[in-house]
Structure formats: C-alpha cells, structure tokens
Coordinates of N, CA, C and O in Angstrom, one line a residue:
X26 N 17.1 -27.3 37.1 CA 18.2 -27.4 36.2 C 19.1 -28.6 36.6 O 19.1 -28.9 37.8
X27 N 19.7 -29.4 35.7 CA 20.7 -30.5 36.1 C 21.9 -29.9 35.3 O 21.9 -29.1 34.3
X28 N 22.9 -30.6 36.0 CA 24.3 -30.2 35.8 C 25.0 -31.3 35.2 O 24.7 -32.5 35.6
X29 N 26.0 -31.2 34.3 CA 26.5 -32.5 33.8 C 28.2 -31.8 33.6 O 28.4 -30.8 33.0
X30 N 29.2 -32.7 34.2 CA 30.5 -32.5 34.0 C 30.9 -33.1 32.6 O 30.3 -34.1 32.1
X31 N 32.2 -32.4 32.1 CA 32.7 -32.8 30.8 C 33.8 -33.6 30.7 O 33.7 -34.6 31.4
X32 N 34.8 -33.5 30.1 CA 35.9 -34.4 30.0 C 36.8 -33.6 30.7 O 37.7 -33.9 31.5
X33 N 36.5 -32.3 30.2 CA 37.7 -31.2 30.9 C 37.2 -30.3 32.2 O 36.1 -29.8 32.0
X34 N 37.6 -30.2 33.0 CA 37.3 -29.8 34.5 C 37.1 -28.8 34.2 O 37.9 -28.2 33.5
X35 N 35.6 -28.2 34.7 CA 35.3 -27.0 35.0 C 34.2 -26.7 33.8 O 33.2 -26.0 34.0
X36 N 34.4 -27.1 32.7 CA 33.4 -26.8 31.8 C 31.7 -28.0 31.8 O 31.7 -29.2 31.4
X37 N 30.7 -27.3 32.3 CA 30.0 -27.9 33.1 C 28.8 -27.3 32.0 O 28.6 -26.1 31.8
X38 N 27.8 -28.4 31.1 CA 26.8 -28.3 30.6 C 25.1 -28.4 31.4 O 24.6 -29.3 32.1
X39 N 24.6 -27.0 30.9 CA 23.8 -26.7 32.2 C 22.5 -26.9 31.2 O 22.4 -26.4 30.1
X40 N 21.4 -27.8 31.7 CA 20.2 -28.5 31.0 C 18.8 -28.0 31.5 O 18.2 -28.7 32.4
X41 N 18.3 -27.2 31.1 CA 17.1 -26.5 32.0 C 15.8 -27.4 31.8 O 15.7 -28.0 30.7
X42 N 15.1 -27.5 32.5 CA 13.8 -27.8 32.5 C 13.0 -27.5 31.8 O 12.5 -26.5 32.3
X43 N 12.3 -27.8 30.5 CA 11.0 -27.2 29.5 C 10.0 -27.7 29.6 O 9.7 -28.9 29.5
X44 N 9.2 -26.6 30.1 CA 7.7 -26.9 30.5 C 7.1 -26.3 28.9 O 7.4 -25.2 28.3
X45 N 6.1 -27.4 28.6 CA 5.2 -27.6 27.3 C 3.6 -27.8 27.8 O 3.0 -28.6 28.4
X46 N 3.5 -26.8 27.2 CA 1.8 -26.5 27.3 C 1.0 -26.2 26.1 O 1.5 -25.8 25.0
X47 N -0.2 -26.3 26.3 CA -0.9 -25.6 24.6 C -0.4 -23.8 24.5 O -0.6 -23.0 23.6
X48 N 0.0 -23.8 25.6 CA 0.7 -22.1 25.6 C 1.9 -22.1 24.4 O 2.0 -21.7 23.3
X49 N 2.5 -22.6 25.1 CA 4.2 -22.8 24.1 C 4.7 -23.6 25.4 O 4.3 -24.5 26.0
X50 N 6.0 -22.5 25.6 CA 6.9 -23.5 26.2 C 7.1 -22.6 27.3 O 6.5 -21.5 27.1
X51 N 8.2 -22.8 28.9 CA 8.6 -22.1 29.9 C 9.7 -22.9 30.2 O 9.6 -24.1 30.4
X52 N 11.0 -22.0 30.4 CA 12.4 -22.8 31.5 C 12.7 -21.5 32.2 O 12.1 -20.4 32.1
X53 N 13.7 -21.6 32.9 CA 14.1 -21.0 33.6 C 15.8 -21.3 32.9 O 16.5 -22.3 32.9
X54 N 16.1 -19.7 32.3 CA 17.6 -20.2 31.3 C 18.8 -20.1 32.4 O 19.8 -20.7 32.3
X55 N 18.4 -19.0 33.5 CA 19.7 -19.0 34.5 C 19.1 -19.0 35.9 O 18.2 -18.3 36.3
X56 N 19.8 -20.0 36.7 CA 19.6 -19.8 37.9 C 21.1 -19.9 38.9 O 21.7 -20.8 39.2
X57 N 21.2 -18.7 39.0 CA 22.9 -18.7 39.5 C 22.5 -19.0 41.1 O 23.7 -19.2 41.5
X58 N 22.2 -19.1 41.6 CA 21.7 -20.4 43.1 C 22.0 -22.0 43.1 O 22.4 -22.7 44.0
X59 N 21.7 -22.2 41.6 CA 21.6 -23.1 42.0 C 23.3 -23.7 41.1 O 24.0 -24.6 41.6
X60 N 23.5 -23.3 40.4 CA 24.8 -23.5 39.6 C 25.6 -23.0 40.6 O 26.6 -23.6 40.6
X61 N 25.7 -22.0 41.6 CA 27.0 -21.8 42.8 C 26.6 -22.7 43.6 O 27.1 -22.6 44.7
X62 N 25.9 -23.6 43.6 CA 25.8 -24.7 44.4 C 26.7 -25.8 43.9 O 27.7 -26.1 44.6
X63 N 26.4 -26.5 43.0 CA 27.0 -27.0 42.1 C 28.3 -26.8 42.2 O 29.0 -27.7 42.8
X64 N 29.1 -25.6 41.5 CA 30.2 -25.5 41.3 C 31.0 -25.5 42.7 O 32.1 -25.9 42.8
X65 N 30.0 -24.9 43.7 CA 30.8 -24.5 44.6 C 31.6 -23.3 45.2 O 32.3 -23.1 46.2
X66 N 31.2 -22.7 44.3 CA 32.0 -21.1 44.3 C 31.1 -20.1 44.0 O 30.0 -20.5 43.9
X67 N 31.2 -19.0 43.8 CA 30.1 -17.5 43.7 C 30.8 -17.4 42.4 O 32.0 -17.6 42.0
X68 N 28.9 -17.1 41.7 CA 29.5 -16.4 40.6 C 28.5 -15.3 40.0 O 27.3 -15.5 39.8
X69 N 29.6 -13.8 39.9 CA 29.3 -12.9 39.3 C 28.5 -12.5 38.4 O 28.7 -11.3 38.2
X70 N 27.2 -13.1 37.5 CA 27.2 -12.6 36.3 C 26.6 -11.2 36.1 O 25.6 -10.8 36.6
X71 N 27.6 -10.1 35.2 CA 27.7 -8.7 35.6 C 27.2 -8.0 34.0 O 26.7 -6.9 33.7
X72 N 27.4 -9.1 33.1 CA 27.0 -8.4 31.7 C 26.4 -9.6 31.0 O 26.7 -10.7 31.4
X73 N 25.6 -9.5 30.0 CA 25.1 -10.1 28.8 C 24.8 -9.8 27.4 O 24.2 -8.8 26.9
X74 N 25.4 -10.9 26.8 CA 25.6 -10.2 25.1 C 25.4 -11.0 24.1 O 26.1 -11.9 23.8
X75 N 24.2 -10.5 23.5 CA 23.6 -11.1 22.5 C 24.2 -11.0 21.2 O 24.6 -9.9 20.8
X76 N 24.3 -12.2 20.4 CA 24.8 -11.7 18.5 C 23.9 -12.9 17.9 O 23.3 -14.0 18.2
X77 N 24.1 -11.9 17.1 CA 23.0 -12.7 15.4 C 23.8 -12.9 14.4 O 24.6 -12.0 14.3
X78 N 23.9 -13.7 13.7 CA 24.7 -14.2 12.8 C 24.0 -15.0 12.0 O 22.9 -15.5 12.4
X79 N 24.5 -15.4 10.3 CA 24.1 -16.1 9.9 C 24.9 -17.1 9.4 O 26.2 -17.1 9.6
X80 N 24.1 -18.3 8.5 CA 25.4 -19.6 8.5 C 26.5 -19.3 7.9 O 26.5 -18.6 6.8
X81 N 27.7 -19.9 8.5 CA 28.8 -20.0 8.2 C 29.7 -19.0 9.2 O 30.9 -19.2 9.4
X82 N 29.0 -18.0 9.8 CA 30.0 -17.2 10.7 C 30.6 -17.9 11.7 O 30.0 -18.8 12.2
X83 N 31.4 -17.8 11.9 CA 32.2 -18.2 12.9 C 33.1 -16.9 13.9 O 33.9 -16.1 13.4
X84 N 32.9 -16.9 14.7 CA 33.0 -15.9 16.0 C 34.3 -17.0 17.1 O 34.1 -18.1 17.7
X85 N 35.5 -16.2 17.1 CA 36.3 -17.0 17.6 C 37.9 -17.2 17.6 O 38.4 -16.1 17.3
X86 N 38.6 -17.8 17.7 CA 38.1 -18.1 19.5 C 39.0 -16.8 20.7 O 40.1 -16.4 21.0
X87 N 38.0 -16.6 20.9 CA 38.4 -14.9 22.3 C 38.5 -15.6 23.5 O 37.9 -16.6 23.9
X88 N 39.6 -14.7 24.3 CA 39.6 -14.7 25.4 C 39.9 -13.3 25.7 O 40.0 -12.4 24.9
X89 N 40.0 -13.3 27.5 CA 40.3 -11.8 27.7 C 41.4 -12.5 28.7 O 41.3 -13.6 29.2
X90 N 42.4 -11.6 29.0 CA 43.4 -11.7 29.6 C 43.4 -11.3 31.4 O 42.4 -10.7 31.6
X91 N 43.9 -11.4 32.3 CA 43.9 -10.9 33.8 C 44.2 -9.9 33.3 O 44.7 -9.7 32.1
X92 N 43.8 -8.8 34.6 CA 42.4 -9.3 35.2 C 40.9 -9.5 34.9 O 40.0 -9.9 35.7
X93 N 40.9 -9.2 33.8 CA 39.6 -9.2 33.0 C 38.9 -10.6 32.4 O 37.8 -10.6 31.9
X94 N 39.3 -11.2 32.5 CA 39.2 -13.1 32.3 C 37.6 -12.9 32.6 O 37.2 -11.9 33.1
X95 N 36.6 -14.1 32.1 CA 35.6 -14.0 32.0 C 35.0 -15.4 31.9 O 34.8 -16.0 30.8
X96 N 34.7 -15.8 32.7 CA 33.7 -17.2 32.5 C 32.2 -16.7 32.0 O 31.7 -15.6 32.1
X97 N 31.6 -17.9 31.2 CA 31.1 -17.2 30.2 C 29.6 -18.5 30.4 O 29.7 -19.5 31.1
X98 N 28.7 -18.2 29.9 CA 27.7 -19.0 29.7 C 26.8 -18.9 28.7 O 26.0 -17.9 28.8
X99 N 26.7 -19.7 27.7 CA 26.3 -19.7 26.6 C 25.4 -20.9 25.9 O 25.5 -22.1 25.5
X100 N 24.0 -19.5 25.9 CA 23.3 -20.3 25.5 C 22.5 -19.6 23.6 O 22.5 -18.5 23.1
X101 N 21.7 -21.2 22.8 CA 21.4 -20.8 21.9 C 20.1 -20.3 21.9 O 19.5 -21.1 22.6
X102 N 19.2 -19.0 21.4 CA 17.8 -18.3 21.9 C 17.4 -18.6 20.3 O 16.2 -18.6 20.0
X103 N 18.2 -18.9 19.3 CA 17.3 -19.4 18.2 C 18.7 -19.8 17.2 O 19.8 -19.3 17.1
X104 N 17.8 -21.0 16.5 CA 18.9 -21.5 15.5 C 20.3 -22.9 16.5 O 20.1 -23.4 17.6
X105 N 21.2 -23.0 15.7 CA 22.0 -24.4 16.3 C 23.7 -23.6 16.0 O 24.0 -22.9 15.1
X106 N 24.3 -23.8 16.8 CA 25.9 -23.7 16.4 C 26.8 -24.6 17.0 O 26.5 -25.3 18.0
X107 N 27.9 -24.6 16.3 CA 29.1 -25.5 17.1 C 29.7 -25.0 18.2 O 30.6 -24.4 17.8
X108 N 29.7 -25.0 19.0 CA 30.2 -24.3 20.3 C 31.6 -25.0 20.8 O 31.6 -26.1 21.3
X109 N 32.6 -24.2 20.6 CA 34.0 -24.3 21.3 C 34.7 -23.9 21.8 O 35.1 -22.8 21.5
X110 N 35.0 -24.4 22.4 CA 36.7 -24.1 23.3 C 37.4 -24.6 23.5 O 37.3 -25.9 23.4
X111 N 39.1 -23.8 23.9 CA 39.9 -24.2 24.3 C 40.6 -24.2 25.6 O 40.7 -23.1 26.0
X112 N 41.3 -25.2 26.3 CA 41.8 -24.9 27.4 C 43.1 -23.8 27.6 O 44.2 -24.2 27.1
X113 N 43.0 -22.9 28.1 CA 44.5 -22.3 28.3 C 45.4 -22.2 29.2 O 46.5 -21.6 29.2
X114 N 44.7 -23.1 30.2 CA 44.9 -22.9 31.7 C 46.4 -23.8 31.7 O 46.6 -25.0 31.8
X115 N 47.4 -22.8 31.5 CA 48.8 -23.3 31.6 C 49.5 -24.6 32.6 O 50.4 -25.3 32.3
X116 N 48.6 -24.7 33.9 CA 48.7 -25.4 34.7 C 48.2 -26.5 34.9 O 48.4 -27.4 35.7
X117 N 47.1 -26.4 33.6 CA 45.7 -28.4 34.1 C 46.7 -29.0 32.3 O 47.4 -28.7 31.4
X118 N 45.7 -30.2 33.1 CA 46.5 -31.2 32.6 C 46.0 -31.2 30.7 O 46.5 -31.7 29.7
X119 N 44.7 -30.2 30.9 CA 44.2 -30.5 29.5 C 44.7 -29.6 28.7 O 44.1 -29.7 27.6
X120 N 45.6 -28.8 28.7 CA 46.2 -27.5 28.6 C 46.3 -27.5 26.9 O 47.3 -28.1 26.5
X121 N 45.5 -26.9 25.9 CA 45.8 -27.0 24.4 C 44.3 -28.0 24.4 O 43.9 -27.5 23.3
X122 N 43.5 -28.6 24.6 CA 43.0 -29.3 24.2 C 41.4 -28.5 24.1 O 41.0 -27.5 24.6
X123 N 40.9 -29.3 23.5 CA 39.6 -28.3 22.9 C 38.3 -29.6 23.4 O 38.6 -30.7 23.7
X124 N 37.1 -28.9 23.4 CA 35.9 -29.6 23.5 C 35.0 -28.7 22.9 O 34.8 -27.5 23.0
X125 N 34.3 -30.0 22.0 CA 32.9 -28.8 21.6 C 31.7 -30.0 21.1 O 31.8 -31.1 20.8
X126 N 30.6 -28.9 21.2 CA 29.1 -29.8 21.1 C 28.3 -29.0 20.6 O 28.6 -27.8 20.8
X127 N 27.2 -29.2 19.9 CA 26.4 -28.7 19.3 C 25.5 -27.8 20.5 O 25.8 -28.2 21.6
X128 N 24.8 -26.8 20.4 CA 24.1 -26.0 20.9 C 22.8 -25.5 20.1 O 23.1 -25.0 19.0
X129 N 21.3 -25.6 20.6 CA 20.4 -25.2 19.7 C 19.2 -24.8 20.6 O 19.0 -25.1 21.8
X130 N 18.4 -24.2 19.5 CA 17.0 -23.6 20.6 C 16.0 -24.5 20.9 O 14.9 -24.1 21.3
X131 N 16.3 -26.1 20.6 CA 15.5 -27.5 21.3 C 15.9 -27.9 22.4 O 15.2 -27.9 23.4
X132 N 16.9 -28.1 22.4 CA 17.7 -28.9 23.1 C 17.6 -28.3 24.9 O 17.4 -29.0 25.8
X133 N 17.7 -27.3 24.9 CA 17.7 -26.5 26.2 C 18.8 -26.6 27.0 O 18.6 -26.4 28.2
X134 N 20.4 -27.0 26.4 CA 21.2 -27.2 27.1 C 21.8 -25.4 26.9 O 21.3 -24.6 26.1
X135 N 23.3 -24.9 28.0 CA 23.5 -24.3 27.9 C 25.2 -25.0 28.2 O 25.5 -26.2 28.5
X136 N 26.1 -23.8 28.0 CA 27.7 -24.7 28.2 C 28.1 -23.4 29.0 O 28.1 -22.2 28.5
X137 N 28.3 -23.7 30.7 CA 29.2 -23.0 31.1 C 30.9 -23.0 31.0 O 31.4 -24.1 31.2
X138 N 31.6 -21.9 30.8 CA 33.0 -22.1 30.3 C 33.5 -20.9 31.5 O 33.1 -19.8 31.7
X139 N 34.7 -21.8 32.4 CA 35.1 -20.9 32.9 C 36.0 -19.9 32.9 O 36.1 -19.2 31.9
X140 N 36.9 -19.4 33.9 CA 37.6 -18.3 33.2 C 39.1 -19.7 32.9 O 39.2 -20.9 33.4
X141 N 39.9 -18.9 31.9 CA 41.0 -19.5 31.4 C 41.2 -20.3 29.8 O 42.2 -20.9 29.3
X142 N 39.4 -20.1 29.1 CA 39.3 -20.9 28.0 C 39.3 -19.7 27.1 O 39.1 -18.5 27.4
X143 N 39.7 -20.2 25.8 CA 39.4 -19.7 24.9 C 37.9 -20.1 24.1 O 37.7 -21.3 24.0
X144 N 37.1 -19.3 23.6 CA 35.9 -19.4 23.4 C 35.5 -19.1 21.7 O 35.7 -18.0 21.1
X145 N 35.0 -20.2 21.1 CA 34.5 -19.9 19.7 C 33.0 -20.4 18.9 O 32.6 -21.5 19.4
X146 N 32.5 -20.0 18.2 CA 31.4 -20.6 17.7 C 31.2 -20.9 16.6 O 31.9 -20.0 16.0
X147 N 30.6 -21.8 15.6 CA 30.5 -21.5 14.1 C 28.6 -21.2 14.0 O 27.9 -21.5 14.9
X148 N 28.3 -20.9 13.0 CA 26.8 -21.1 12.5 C 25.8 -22.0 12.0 O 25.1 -21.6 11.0
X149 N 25.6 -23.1 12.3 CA 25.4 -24.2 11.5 C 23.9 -24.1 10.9 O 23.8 -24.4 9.7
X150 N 22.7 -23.7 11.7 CA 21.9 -23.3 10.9 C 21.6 -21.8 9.7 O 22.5 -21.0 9.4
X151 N 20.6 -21.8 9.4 CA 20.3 -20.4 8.8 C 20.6 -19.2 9.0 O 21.2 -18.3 8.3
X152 N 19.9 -19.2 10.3 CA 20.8 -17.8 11.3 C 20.9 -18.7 12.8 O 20.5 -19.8 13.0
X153 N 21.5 -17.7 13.6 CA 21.8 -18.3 15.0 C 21.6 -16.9 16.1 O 22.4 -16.0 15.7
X154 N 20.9 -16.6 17.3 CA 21.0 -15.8 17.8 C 21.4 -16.5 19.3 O 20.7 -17.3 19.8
X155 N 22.5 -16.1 19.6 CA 23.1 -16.4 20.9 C 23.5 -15.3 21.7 O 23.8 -14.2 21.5
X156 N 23.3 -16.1 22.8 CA 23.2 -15.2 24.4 C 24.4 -15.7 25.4 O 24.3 -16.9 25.8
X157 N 25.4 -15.0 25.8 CA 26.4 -15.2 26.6 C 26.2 -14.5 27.4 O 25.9 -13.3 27.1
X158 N 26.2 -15.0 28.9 CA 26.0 -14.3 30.3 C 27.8 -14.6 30.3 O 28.4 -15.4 29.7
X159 N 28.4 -13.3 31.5 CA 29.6 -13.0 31.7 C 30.1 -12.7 33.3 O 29.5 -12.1 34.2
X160 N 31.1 -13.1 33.4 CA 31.6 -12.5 35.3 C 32.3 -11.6 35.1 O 33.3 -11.7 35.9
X161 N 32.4 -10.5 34.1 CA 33.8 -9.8 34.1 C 33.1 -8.7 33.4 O 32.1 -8.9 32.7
X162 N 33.4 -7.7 33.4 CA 33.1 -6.7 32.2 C 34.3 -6.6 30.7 O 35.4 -6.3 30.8
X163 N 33.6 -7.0 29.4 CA 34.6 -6.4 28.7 C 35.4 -5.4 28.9 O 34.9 -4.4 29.4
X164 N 36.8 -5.6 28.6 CA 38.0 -4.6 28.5 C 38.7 -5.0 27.3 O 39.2 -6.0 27.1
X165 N 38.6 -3.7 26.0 CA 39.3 -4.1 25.0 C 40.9 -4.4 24.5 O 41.4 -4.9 23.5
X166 N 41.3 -4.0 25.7 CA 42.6 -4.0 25.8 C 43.2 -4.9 26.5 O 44.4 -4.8 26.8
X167 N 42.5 -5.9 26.8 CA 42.7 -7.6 27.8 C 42.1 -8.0 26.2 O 43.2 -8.3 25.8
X168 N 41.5 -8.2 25.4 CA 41.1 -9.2 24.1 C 42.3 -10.0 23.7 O 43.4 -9.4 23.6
X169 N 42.3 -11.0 23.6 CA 42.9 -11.7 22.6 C 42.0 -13.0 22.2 O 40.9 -13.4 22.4
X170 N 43.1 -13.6 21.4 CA 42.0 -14.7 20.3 C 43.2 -15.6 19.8 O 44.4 -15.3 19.9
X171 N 42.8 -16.9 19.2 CA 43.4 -17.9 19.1 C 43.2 -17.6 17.4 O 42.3 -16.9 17.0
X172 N 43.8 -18.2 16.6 CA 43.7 -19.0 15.2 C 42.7 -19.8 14.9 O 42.8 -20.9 15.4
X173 N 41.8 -19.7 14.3 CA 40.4 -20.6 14.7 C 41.2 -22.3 13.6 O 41.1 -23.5 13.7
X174 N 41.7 -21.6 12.9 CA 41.7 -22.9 12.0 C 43.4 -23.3 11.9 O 44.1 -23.4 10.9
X175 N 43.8 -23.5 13.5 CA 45.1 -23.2 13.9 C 45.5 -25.1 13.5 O 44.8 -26.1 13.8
X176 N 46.6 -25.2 13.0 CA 47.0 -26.5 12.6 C 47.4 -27.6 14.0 O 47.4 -28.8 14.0
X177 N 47.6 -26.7 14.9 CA 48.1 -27.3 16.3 C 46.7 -28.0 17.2 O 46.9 -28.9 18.0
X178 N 45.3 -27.4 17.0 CA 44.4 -27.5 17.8 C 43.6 -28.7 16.6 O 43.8 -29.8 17.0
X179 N 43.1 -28.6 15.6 CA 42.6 -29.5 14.4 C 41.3 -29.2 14.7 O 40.9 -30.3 15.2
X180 N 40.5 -28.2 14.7 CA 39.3 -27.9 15.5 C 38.4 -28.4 13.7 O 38.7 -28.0 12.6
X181 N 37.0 -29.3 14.1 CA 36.3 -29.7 12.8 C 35.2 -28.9 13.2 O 34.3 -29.1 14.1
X182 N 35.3 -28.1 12.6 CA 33.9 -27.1 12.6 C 32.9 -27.6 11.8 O 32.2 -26.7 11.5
X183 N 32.6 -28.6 11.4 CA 31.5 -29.2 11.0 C 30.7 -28.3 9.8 O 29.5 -28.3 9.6
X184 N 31.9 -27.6 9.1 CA 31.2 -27.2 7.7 C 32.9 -27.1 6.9 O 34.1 -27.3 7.1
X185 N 32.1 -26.7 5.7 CA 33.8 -27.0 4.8 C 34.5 -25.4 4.9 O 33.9 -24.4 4.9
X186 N 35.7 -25.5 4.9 CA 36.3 -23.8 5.6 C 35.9 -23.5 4.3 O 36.1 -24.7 4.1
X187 N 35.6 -23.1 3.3 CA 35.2 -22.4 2.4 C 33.9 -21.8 2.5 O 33.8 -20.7 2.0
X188 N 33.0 -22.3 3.1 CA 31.5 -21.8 3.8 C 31.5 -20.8 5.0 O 30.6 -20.0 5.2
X189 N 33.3 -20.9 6.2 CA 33.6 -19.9 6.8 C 33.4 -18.8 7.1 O 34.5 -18.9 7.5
X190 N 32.9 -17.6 7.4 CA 33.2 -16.3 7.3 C 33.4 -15.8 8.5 O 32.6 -16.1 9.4
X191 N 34.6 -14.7 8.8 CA 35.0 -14.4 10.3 C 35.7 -12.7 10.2 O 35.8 -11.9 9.3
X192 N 35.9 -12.8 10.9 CA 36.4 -11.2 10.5 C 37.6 -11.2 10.5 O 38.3 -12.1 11.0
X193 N 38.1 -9.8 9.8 CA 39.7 -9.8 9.7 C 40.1 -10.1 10.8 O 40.8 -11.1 10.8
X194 N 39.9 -9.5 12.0 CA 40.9 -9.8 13.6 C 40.8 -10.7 13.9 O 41.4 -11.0 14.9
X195 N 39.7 -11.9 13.3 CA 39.9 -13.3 13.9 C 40.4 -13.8 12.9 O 40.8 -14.9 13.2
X196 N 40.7 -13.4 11.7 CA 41.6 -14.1 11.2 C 43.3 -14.2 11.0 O 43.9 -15.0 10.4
X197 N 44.0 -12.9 11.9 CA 44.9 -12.4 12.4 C 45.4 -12.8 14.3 O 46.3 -12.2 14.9
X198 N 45.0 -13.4 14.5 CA 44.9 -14.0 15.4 C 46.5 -15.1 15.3 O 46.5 -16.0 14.4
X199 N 47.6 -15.1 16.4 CA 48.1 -16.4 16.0 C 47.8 -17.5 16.7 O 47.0 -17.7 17.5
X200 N 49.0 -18.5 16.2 CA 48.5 -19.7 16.8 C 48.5 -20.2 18.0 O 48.8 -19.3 18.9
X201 N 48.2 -21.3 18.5 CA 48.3 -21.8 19.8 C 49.7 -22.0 20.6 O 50.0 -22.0 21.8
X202 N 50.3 -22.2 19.6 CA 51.7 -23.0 20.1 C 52.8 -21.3 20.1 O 54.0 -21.1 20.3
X203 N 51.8 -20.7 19.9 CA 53.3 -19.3 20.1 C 53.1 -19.1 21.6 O 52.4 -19.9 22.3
X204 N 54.0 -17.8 21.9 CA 54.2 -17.1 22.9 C 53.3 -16.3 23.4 O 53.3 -16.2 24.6
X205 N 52.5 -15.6 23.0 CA 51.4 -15.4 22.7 C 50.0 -15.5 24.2 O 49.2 -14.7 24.6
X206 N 50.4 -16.7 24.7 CA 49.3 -16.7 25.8 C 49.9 -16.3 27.2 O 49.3 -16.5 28.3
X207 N 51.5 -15.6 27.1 CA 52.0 -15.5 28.2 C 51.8 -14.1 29.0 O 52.3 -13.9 30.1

C-alpha cells in the first residue's frame, strides 16, 4: 500500500496494490499495520458498512458527535462516486473547508477521513456499492449532518441538483455556519 497526504491534515488517500493475472485481479483493501505506521497512531477498526445506491443518491454529509466520533475509510467495491468532506475540527486551520475526489472500482484508491470530518457521497455512475471501515461504533443519538447543498460550503457535486436524491433527514440538516456543531 502507498500513502498520499492531502491539502488538509490528516485526510490521507490510501492506494493498494493490483495484482492482474489471467485469473482477474488481487489487492489487499486494508492493512491497518501498515497505515498505523504511517499515521503514527493505533487504529481501531471495529465496524463495517456497506450501501448500494444508485445514480444521483447522495448520502450526506454525517458525522457523529463525542464520544462516538468515527474515522472512517472508504472505499469503492463497484461503480465511481464523488466522495466528500468537511473539516469540523473547530481548532485547524482548515476549519469549514471541504475536499473531494472521485472514488471508483479501477482506480484502487481508498480515502481515509479522520475523526472530526463531516462525511458525504454522491453517485456518479449507474449504481455504486461502497464499503466504510469505522473506529467507533454507530450511536444514533451522537448523528448529526451538515446541509449537503449548504450556500456557505459551495460543494460541486458534479451532477445537476435536479438529478439529486437524498433523504428527508439529509435534507433537514442545517447549515454550516449555525451553532449547530457545538
């Protein structure tokens, strides 16, 4: 596996190895050895959770609150989406600012996000089935979520919001700039 740092600290794109044979293909999608080397720190992963969706869904943007916070690793097992996030970490300097990159079942990258981001996806192919490894166990009562198409963040989901589709609680979600993340 190789490691690649982003613009914003701590969100660290993890690129696995694909071995190609007349068989098919072989990687190795997690190796938490060698990524707490990397990072430098132990990490937990205690749950994993798969969704299927098809284009235009958009899943987003969740977080979970202390103590339930959750660094997250996400990768695509078939299909392409836009993968994003937000910083919330009240304290860094990127605080409000977003990064995102495509994600697909070629490419063999994966996007580790750690705890303090807000986390969203859109669907950009046909369907998309994605796999999030986790350090936390869901707690429904730590959930919250940002405004995906919040006027403060300008997030370009790379399809037209009329193609959209999300669910009511992500669409009830407020904005960035409230009170909200305290």
């Amino acid at each position: 596996m190789k490691f690649h740092r982003t613009k914003i600290p701590g969100l660290i794109i993890c690129e696995m190895k694909k071995i190609k044979d007349n068989r098919g293909i072989f990687f190795e999608s997690f190796r938490k050895d060698l990524l707490e080397k990397y990072l430098g720190k132990e990490i937990n992963i205690c749950q994993e959770n798969i969704s299927e969706s098809k284009f235009g869904v958009l899943r987003g943007l969740h977080f979970q609150k202390e103590p339930y916070s959750q660094s997250k690793i996400v990768a695509v097992v078939q299909g392409k989406i836009l993968d994003v996030v937000v910083d919330i970490r009240k304290n860094s300097k990127f605080y409000g600012k977003t990064f995102s990159m495509e994600l697909d079942e070629n490419e063999n990258k994966q996007l580790f996000i750690p705890k303090g981001f807000a986390h969203g996806f859109v669907v950009l192919s046909k369907k998309a089935v994605i796999s999030y490894k986790v350090d936390n166990y869901y707690n429904p009562k730590s959930e919250r979520g940002l405004k995906y198409d919040d006027p403060y963040l300008k997030i370009d989901w790379k399809i037209d919001s009329s193609l959209i589709i999300t669910s009511k609680k992500d669409k009830k979600y407020p904005s960035f700039d409230s009170n909200y993340l305290d």
